[in-house]
Coordinates of C-alpha atoms in Angstrom, one line a residue:
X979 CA 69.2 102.6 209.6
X980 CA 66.8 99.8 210.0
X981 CA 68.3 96.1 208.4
X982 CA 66.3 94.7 205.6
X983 CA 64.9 91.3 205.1
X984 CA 67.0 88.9 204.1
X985 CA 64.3 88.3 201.4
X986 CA 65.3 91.5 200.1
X987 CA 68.7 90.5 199.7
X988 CA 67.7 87.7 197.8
X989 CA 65.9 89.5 195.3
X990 CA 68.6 91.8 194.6
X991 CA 70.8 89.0 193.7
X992 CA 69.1 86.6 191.7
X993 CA 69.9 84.8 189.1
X994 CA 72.3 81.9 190.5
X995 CA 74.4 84.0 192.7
X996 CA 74.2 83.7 196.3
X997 CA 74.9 86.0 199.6
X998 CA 78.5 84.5 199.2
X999 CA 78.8 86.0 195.4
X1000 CA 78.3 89.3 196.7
X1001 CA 80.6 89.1 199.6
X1002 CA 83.4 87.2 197.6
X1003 CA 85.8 90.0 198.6
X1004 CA 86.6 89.5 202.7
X1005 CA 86.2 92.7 204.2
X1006 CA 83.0 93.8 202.2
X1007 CA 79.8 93.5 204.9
X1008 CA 77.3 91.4 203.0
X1009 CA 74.9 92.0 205.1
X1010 CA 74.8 95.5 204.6
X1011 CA 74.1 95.2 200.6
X1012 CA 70.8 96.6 200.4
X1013 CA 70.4 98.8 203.1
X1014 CA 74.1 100.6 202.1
X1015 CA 72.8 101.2 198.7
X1016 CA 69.8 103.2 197.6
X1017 CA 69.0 101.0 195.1
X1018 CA 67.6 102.8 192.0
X1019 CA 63.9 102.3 191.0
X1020 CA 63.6 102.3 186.9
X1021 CA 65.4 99.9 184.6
X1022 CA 67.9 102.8 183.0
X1023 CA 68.4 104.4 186.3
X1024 CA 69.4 100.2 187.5
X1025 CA 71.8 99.4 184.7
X1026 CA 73.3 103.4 184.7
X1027 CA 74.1 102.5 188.4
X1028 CA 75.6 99.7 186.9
X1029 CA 77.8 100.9 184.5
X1030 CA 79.2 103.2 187.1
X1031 CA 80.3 100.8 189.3
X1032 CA 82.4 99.5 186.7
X1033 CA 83.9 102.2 185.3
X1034 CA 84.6 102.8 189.1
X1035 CA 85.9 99.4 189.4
X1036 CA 87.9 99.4 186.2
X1037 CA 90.0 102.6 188.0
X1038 CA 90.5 100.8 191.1
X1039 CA 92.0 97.7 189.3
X1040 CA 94.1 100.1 187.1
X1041 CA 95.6 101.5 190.5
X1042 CA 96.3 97.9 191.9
X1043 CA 93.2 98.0 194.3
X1044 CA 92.1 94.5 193.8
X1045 CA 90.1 93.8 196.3
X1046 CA 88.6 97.4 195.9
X1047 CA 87.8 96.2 192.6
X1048 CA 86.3 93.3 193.4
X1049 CA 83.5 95.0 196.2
X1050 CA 82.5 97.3 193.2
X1051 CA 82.4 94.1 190.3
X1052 CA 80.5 92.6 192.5
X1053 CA 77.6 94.9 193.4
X1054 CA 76.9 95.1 189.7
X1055 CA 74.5 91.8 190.6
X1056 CA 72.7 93.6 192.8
X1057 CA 71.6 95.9 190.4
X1058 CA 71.3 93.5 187.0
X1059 CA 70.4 90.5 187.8
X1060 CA 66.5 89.6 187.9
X1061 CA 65.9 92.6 185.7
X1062 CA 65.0 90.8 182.5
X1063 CA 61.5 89.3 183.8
X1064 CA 61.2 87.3 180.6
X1065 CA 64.4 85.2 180.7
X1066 CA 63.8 84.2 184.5
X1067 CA 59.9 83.4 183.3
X1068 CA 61.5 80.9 180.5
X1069 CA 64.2 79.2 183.5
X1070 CA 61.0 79.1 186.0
X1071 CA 57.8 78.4 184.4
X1072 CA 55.1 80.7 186.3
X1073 CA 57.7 83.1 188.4
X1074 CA 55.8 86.1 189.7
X1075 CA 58.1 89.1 188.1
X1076 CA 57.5 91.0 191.3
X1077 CA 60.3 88.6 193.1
X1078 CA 62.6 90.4 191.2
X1079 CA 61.4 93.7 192.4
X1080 CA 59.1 95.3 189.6
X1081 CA 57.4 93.8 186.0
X1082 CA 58.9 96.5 183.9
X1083 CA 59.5 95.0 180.6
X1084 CA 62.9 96.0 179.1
X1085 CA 63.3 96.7 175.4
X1086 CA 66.0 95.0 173.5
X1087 CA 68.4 97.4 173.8
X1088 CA 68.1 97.5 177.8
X1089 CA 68.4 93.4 177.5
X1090 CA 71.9 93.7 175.9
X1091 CA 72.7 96.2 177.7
X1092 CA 72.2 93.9 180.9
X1093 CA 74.2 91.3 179.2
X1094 CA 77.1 93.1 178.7
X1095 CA 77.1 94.4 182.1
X1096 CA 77.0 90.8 183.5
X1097 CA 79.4 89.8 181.0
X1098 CA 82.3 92.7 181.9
X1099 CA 81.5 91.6 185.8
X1100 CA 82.5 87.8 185.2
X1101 CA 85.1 88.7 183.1
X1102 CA 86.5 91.5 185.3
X1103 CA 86.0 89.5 188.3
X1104 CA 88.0 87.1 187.0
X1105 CA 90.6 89.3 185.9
X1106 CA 90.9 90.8 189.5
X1107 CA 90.9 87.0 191.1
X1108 CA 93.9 86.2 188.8
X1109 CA 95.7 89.3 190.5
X1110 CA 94.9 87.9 193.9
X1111 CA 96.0 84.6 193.2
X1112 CA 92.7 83.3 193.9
X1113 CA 92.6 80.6 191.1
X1114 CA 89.8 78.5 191.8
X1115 CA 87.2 81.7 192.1
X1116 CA 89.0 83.5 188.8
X1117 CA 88.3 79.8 187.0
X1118 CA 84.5 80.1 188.4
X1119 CA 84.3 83.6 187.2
X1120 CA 85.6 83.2 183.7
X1121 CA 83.3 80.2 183.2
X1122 CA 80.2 82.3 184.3
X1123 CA 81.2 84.9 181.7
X1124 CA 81.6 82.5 178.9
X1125 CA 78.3 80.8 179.8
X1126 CA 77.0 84.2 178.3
X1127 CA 79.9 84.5 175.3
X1128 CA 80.9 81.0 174.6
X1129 CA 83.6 83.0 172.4
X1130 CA 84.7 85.4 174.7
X1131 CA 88.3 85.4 173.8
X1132 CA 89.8 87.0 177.4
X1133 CA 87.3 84.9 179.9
X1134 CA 88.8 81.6 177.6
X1135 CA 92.3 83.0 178.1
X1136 CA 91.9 83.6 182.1
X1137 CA 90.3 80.7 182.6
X1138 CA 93.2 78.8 181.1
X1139 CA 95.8 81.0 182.8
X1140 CA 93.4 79.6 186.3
X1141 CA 93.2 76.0 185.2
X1142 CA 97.3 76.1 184.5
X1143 CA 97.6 77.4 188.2
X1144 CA 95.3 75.2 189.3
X1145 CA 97.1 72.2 187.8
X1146 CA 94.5 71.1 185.3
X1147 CA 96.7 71.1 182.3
X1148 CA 93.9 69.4 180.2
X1149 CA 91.7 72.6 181.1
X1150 CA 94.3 74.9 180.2
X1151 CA 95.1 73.3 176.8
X1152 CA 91.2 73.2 175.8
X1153 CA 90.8 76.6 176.5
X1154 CA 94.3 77.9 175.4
X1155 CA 93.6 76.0 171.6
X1156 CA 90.2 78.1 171.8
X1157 CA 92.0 81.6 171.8
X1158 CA 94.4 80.4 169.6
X1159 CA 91.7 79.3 167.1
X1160 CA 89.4 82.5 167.7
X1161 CA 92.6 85.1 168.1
X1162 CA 96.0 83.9 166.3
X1163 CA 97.5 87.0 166.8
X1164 CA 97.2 86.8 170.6
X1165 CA 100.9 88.4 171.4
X1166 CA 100.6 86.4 175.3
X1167 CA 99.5 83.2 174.5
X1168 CA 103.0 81.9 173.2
X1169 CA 104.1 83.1 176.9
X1170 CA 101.2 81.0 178.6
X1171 CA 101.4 77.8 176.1
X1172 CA 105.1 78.0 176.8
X1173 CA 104.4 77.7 180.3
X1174 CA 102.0 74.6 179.9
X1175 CA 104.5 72.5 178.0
X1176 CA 106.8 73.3 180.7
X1177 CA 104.1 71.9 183.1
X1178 CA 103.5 69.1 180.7
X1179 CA 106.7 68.1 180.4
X1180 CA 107.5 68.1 184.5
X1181 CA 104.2 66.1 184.6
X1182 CA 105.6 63.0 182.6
X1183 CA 109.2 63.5 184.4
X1184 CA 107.0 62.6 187.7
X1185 CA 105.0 59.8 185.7
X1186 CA 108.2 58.3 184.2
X1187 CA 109.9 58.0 187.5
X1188 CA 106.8 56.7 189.5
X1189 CA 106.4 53.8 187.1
X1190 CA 110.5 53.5 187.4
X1191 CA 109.7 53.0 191.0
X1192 CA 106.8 50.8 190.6
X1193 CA 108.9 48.4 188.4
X1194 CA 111.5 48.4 190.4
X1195 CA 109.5 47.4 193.2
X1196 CA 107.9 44.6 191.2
X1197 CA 111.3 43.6 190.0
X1198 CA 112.8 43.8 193.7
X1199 CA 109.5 41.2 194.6
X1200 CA 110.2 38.9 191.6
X1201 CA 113.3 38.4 192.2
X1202 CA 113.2 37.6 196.6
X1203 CA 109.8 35.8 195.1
X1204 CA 112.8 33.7 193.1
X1205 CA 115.2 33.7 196.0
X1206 CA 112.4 32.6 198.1
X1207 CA 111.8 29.6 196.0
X1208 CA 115.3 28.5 195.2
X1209 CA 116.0 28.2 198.9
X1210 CA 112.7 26.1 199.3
X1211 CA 113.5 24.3 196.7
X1212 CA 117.3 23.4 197.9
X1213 CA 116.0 22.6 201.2
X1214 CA 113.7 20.4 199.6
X1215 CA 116.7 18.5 198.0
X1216 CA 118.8 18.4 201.5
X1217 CA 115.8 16.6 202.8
X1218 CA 115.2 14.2 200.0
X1219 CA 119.4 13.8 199.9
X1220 CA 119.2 13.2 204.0
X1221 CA 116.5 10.4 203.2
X1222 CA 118.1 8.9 200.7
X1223 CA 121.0 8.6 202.8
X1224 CA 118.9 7.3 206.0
X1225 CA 117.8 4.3 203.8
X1226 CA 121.4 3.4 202.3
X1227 CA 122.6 2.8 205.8
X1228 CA 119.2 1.3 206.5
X1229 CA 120.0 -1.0 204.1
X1230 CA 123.5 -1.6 204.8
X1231 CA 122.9 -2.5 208.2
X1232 CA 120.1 -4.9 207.8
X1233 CA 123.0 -6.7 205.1
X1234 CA 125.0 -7.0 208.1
X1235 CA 122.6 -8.8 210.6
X1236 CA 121.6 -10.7 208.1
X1237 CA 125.6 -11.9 207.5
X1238 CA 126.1 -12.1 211.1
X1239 CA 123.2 -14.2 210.9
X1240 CA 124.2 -16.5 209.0
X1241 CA 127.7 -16.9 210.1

């Protein structure tokens, strides 16, 4: 089967996400995107092919195929994004709607309905990164979900989860206060805020003892600084003593001549 133009590609991404967004899951063949898939023609026939790679995805990730998971979250782009002409027309002043493969206008229902679907595949993506252990890209995903649901209770809570992994406890805390003001009954984020004190705490331990070791440092090169100067200034005394000394006999011994003089 003869490759497509990359151009191609391109279009059936769209909307921010590169080549590498489709291929975030190693042995998935970018490359191959469009020519593997025959990609639907109308809008419903687009987002149906949509929602069935998610519900496909959703069962791999329920039987621990993460990466599985991930190839099938992702493709969802392919199909979604660049679909709603209008919005891309209000980012880029004067787009030609055929660069995103058709001028089809989509009814309201079909625009939410493409919101939701790139909603779930943040969200889920991030889900499926956290599995993985792959903090940085679940922190990224989770942050493109809530870009479209600032109040998207789970992307807050996985991004926090990330950001706690990732070591930004600040992060964490911001987003972990959101769930807790939006969700107080959330039954695990006790478990994750438990966690982040924890982190917290070990945090100032490491604080506490590098400024222990700063000031003793400081306090080690005060006090030679001190030593230093009490030496200089007791040789400074031996020489002024040895002077004083050199004159007395000086002294003495021009008394003498001047005795023997006169004798």
């Amino acid at each position: 089967q003869e490759r497509q133009p990359r151009s191609r590609l391109s279009s059936a991404v769209g909307d921010g996400y590169s080549a590498v967004d489709l291929g975030v899951c190693r042995d998935w063949e970018t490359t191959e995107v469009v020519t593997s898939m025959a990609l639907p023609q109308t809008v419903d026939e687009k987002l149906d092919a949509a929602d069935a790679l998610k519900e496909t995805g959703n069962e791999f990730f329920r039987q621990q195929e993460y990466v599985k998971a991930c190839q099938h979250y992702t493709r969802i782009f392919a199909y979604v994004n660049g679909l709603d002409t209008e919005e891309m027309q209000d980012k880029i002043p004067g787009l030609d709607s055929r660069a995103f493969g058709g001028s089809e206008k989509l009814t309201q229902e079909q625009k939410e309905r493409v919101r939701q679907l790139k909603l779930s595949a943040n969200a889920n993506l991030s889900m499926a990164f956290l599995k993985r252990e792959k903090f940085a890209k679940a922190q990224k995903y989770a942050g493109r979900a809530l870009d479209l649901d600032p109040a998207h209770v789970k992307s807050l809570f996985r991004r926090g989860q990330a950001s706690l992994a990732l070591g930004d406890l600040d992060a964490a805390k911001e987003d972990f206060d959101s769930v807790a003001e939006l969700d107080p009954g959330n039954k695990a984020l006790p478990r994750e805020r438990k966690k982040l004190q924890q982190r917290f705490k070990e945090h100032r331990k490491r604080e506490q003892a590098t400024y222990r070791n700063l000031f003793a440092q400081q306090d080690a090169a005060d006090e030679t600084g001190v030593q230093a100067s009490e030496a200089e200034q007791a040789k400074d005394l031996d020489a002024g003593a040895m002077d004083q000394t050199t004159a007395e006999d000086e002294e003495q011994q021009g008394a003498s001549e001047q005795k023997m003089g006169a004798a």
